[in-house]
Structures are given as C-alpha cells and as structure tokens.
CSV table of C-alpha atoms in Angstrom, one decimal:
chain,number,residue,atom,x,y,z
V,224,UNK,CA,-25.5,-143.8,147.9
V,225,UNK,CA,-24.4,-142.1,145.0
V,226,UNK,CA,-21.6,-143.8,142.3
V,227,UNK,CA,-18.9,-140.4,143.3
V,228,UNK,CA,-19.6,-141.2,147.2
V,229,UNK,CA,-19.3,-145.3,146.9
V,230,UNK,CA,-16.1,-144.9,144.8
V,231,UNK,CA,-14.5,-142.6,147.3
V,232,UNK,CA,-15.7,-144.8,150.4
V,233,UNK,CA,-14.5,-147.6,148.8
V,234,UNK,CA,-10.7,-146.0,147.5
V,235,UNK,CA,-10.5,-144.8,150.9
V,236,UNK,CA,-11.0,-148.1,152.8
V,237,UNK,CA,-8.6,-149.9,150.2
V,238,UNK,CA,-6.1,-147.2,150.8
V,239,UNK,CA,-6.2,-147.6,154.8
V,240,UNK,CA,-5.7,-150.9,154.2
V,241,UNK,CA,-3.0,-150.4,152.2
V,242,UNK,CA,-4.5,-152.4,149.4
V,243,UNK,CA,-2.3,-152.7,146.3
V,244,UNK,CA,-5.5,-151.9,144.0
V,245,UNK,CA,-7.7,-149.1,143.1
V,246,UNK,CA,-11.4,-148.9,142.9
V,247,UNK,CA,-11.5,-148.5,138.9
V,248,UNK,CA,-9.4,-152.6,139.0
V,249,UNK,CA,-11.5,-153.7,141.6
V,250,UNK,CA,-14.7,-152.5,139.8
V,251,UNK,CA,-12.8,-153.7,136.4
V,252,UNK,CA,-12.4,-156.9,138.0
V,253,UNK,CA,-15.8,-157.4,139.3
V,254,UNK,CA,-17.8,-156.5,136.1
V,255,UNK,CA,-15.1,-158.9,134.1
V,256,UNK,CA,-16.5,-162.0,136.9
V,257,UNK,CA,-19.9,-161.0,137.2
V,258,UNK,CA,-20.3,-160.9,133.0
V,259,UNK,CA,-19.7,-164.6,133.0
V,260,UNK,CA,-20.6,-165.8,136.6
V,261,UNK,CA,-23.6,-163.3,137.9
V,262,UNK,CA,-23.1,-165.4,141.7
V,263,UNK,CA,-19.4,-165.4,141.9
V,264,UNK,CA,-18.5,-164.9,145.2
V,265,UNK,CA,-16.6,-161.3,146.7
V,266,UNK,CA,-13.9,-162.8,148.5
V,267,UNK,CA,-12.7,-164.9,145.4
V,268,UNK,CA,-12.1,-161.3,143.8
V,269,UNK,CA,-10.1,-160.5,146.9
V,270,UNK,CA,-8.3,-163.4,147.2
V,271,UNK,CA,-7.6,-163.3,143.2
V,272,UNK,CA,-6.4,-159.4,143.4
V,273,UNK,CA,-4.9,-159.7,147.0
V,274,UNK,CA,-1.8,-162.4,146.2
V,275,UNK,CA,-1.1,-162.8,149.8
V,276,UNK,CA,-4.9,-163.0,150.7
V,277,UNK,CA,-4.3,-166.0,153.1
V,278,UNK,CA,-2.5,-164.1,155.4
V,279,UNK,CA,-4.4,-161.0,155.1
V,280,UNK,CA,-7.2,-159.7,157.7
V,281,UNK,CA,-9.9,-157.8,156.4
V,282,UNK,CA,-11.1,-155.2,159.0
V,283,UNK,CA,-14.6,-155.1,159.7
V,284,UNK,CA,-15.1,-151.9,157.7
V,285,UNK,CA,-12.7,-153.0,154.5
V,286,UNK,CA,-15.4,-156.1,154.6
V,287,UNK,CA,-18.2,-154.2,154.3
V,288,UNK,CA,-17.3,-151.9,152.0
V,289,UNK,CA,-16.3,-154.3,149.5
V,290,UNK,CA,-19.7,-156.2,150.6
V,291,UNK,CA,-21.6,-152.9,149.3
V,292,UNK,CA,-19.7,-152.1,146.5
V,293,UNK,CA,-20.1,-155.8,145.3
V,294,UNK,CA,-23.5,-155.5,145.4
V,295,UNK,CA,-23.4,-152.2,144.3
V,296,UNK,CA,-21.6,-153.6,141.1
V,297,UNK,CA,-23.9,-157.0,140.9
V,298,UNK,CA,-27.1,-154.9,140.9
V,299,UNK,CA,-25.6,-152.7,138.0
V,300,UNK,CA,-24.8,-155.6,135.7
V,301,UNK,CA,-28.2,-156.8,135.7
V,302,UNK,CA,-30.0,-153.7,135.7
V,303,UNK,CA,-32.6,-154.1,132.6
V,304,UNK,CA,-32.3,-150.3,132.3
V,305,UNK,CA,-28.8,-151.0,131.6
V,306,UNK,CA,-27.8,-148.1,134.4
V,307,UNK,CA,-23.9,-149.2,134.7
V,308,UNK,CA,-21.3,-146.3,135.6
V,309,UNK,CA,-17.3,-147.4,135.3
V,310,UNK,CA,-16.3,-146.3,138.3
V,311,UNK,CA,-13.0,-144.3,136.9
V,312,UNK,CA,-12.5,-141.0,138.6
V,313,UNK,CA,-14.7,-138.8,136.1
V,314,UNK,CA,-14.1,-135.6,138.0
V,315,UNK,CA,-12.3,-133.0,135.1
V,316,UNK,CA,-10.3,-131.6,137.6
V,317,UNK,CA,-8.5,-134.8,137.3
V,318,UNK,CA,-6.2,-134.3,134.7
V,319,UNK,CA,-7.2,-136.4,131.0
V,320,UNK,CA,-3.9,-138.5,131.6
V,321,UNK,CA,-4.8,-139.6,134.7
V,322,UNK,CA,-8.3,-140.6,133.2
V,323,UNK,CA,-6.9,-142.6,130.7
V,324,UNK,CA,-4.5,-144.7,132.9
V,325,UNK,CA,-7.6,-145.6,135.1
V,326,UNK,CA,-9.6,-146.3,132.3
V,327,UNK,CA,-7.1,-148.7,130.8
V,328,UNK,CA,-6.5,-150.2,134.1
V,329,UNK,CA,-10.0,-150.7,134.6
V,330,UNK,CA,-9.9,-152.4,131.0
V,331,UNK,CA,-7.1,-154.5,132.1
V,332,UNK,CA,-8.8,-155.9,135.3
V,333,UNK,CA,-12.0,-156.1,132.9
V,334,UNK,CA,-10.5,-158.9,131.3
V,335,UNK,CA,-8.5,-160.5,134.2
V,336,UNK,CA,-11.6,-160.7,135.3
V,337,UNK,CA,-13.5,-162.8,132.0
V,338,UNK,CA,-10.1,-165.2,132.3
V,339,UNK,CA,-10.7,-165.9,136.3
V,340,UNK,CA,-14.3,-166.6,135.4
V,341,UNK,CA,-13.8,-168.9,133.3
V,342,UNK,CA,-12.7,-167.7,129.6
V,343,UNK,CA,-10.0,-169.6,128.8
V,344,UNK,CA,-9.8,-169.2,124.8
V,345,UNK,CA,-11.9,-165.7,123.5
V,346,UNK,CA,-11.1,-167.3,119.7
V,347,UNK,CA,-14.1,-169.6,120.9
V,348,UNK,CA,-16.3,-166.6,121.4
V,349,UNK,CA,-19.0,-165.1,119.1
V,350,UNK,CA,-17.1,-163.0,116.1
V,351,UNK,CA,-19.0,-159.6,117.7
V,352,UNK,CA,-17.8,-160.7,121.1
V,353,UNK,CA,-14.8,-161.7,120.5
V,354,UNK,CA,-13.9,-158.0,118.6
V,355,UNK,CA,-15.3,-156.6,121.6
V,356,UNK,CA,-12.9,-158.1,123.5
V,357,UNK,CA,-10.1,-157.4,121.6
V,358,UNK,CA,-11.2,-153.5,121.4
V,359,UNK,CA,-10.9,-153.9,125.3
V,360,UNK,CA,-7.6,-155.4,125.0
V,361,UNK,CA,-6.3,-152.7,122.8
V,362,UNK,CA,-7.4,-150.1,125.6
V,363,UNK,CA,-5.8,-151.4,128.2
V,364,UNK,CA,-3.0,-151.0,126.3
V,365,UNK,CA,-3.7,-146.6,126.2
V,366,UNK,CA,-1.1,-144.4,128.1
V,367,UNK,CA,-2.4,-141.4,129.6
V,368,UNK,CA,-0.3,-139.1,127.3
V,369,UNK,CA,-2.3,-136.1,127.5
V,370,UNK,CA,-1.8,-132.7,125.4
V,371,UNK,CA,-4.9,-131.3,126.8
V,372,UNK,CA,-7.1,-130.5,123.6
V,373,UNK,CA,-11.1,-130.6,123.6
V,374,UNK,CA,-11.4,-133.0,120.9
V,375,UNK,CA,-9.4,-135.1,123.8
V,376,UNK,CA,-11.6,-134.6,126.0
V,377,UNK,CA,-14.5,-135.6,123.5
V,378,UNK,CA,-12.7,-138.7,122.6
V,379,UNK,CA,-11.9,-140.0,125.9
V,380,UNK,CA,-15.9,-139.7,126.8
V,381,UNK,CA,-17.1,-141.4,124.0
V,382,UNK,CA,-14.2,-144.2,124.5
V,383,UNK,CA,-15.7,-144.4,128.6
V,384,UNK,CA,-19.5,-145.3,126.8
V,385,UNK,CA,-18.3,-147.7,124.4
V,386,UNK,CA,-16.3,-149.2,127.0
V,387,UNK,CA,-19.7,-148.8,129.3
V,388,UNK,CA,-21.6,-150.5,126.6
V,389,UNK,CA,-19.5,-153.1,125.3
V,390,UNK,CA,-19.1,-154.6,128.9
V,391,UNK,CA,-23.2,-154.8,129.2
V,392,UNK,CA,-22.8,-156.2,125.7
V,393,UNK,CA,-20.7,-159.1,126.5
V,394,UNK,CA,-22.5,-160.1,129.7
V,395,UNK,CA,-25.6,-160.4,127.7
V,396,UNK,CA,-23.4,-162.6,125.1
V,397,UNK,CA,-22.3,-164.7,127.7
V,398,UNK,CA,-25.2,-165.1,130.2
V,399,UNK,CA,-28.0,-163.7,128.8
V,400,UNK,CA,-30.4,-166.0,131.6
V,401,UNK,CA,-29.3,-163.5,134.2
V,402,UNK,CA,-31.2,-160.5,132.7
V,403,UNK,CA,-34.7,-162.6,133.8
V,404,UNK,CA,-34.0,-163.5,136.9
C-alpha cells in the first residue's frame, strides 16, 4: 500500500467516524510515542486523542485501519534505511497554506506525543535533542499564511525533511536499542 493511498484510507475512515483528528495528528502523535516507547500500544493513542474514548465504539473497519496505519507507522520508525514519510497532504494542488497548518499540526501532536510517552522535562534531554525539540516547538507554532512564491514552496520542502529527519533523530537519541532489534 502506498503512503498517498494509506493516508487517504485512513482520513477517510476517521472522517466517517467523525473523528475530531486528522491523519497528519494521528501520524504526529504516533511517531511522538513510538520515538520513546517503540511497543506502545494503538489504542492508548486513541484513547489519548479521543477524550471521550470510553464511550466510543470503534467500528470494525475504523479498527483496522488504525491497526495498519500503526503498523504502517511502527515499521517506518525503525526502518534502518531510515524510509519515514510525514504523512501531511503533499499533493501541490493543495494550496502551501494548507500544507503548513498540517505540518505544524503534525508538529504539535509530535510532541503531545514525546510528553504522553513519557517526557516530562526536555531541559533533561541531550543539548542536540533538546534544540531539536525546540525547533519542533517553534513549527508548531507556523500559520499557513501563504503568498504563493517559489522560494515558498522551496522552503516549506526543505522545512518537511528537517522535520522528517529530526524525528528519526530523536528516536535514535532516545531509544537507540530499537534500531537492532
């Protein structure tokens, strides 16, 4: 399954469900969990991004699309050929704005994410880490305020690959047994 067709399938089953999240803060979240705890569980993320999760039924296809796209997700974080793709729309037909918001939002849910896993204090963290961190912070900040020029365009992709890197980055830094196992 390609990246484009598992973020669709997976937007569209949150959608039907009228989930309150997106695929980029879902993936965001998931990459944030899995950089400090490679075995946390799926349905924590749900029940961490879904407040009323207790009373909420997951339908047998919402399950197992958020089964695959976890393990889509896992699979990428540990890849040695260091293969992972933020799922943020990337089509340029999508306007520049709308690319940054996801981005950022992704960012956001990034580091919701490192905090639910267990990061309680990132001063404690590694001075290259913990600037990483704060880089990540500082994106999640962005507004999608758009005035359509090419260098844009240019800055927005290399902003995606830092952000792509950074994240592989700070898994190492904070469980670098995972990359033998």
């Amino acid at each position: 399954m390609t990246n484009t067709s598992l973020f669709e399938q997976t937007q569209a089953a949150l959608q039907t469900e009228e989930f309150a999240i997106t695929t980029p803060e879902l993936h965001g979240f998931l990459c944030g969990v899995l950089s400090i705890d490679i075995s946390y569980p799926v349905h924590n993320s749900i029940a961490v991004l879904a407040p009323d999760y207790e009373n909420v039924v997951l339908s047998e296809t919402l399950n197992a699309q958020l089964n695959a796209f976890y393990e889509h997700v896992k699979s990428q974080m540990i890849d040695p050929q260091l293969q992972l793709t933020l799922m943020i729309p990337d089509d340029e037909e999508i306007d520049l704005s709308t690319r940054v918001n996801a981005l950022a939002a992704w960012c956001d849910c990034y580091l919701y994410g490192l905090a639910n896993a267990g990061l309680q204090d990132a001063s404690q963290l590694p001075q290259d880490t913990l600037e990483i961190v704060q880089d990540l912070s500082r994106i999640a900040q962005l507004d999608g305020a758009d005035t359509g020029e090419e260098e844009e365009e240019l800055s927005y992709v290399e902003l995606m690959e830092y952000v792509r890197m950074a994240v592989l980055l700070v898994a190492e830094e904070l469980q670098p047994i995972k990359m033998t196992t």
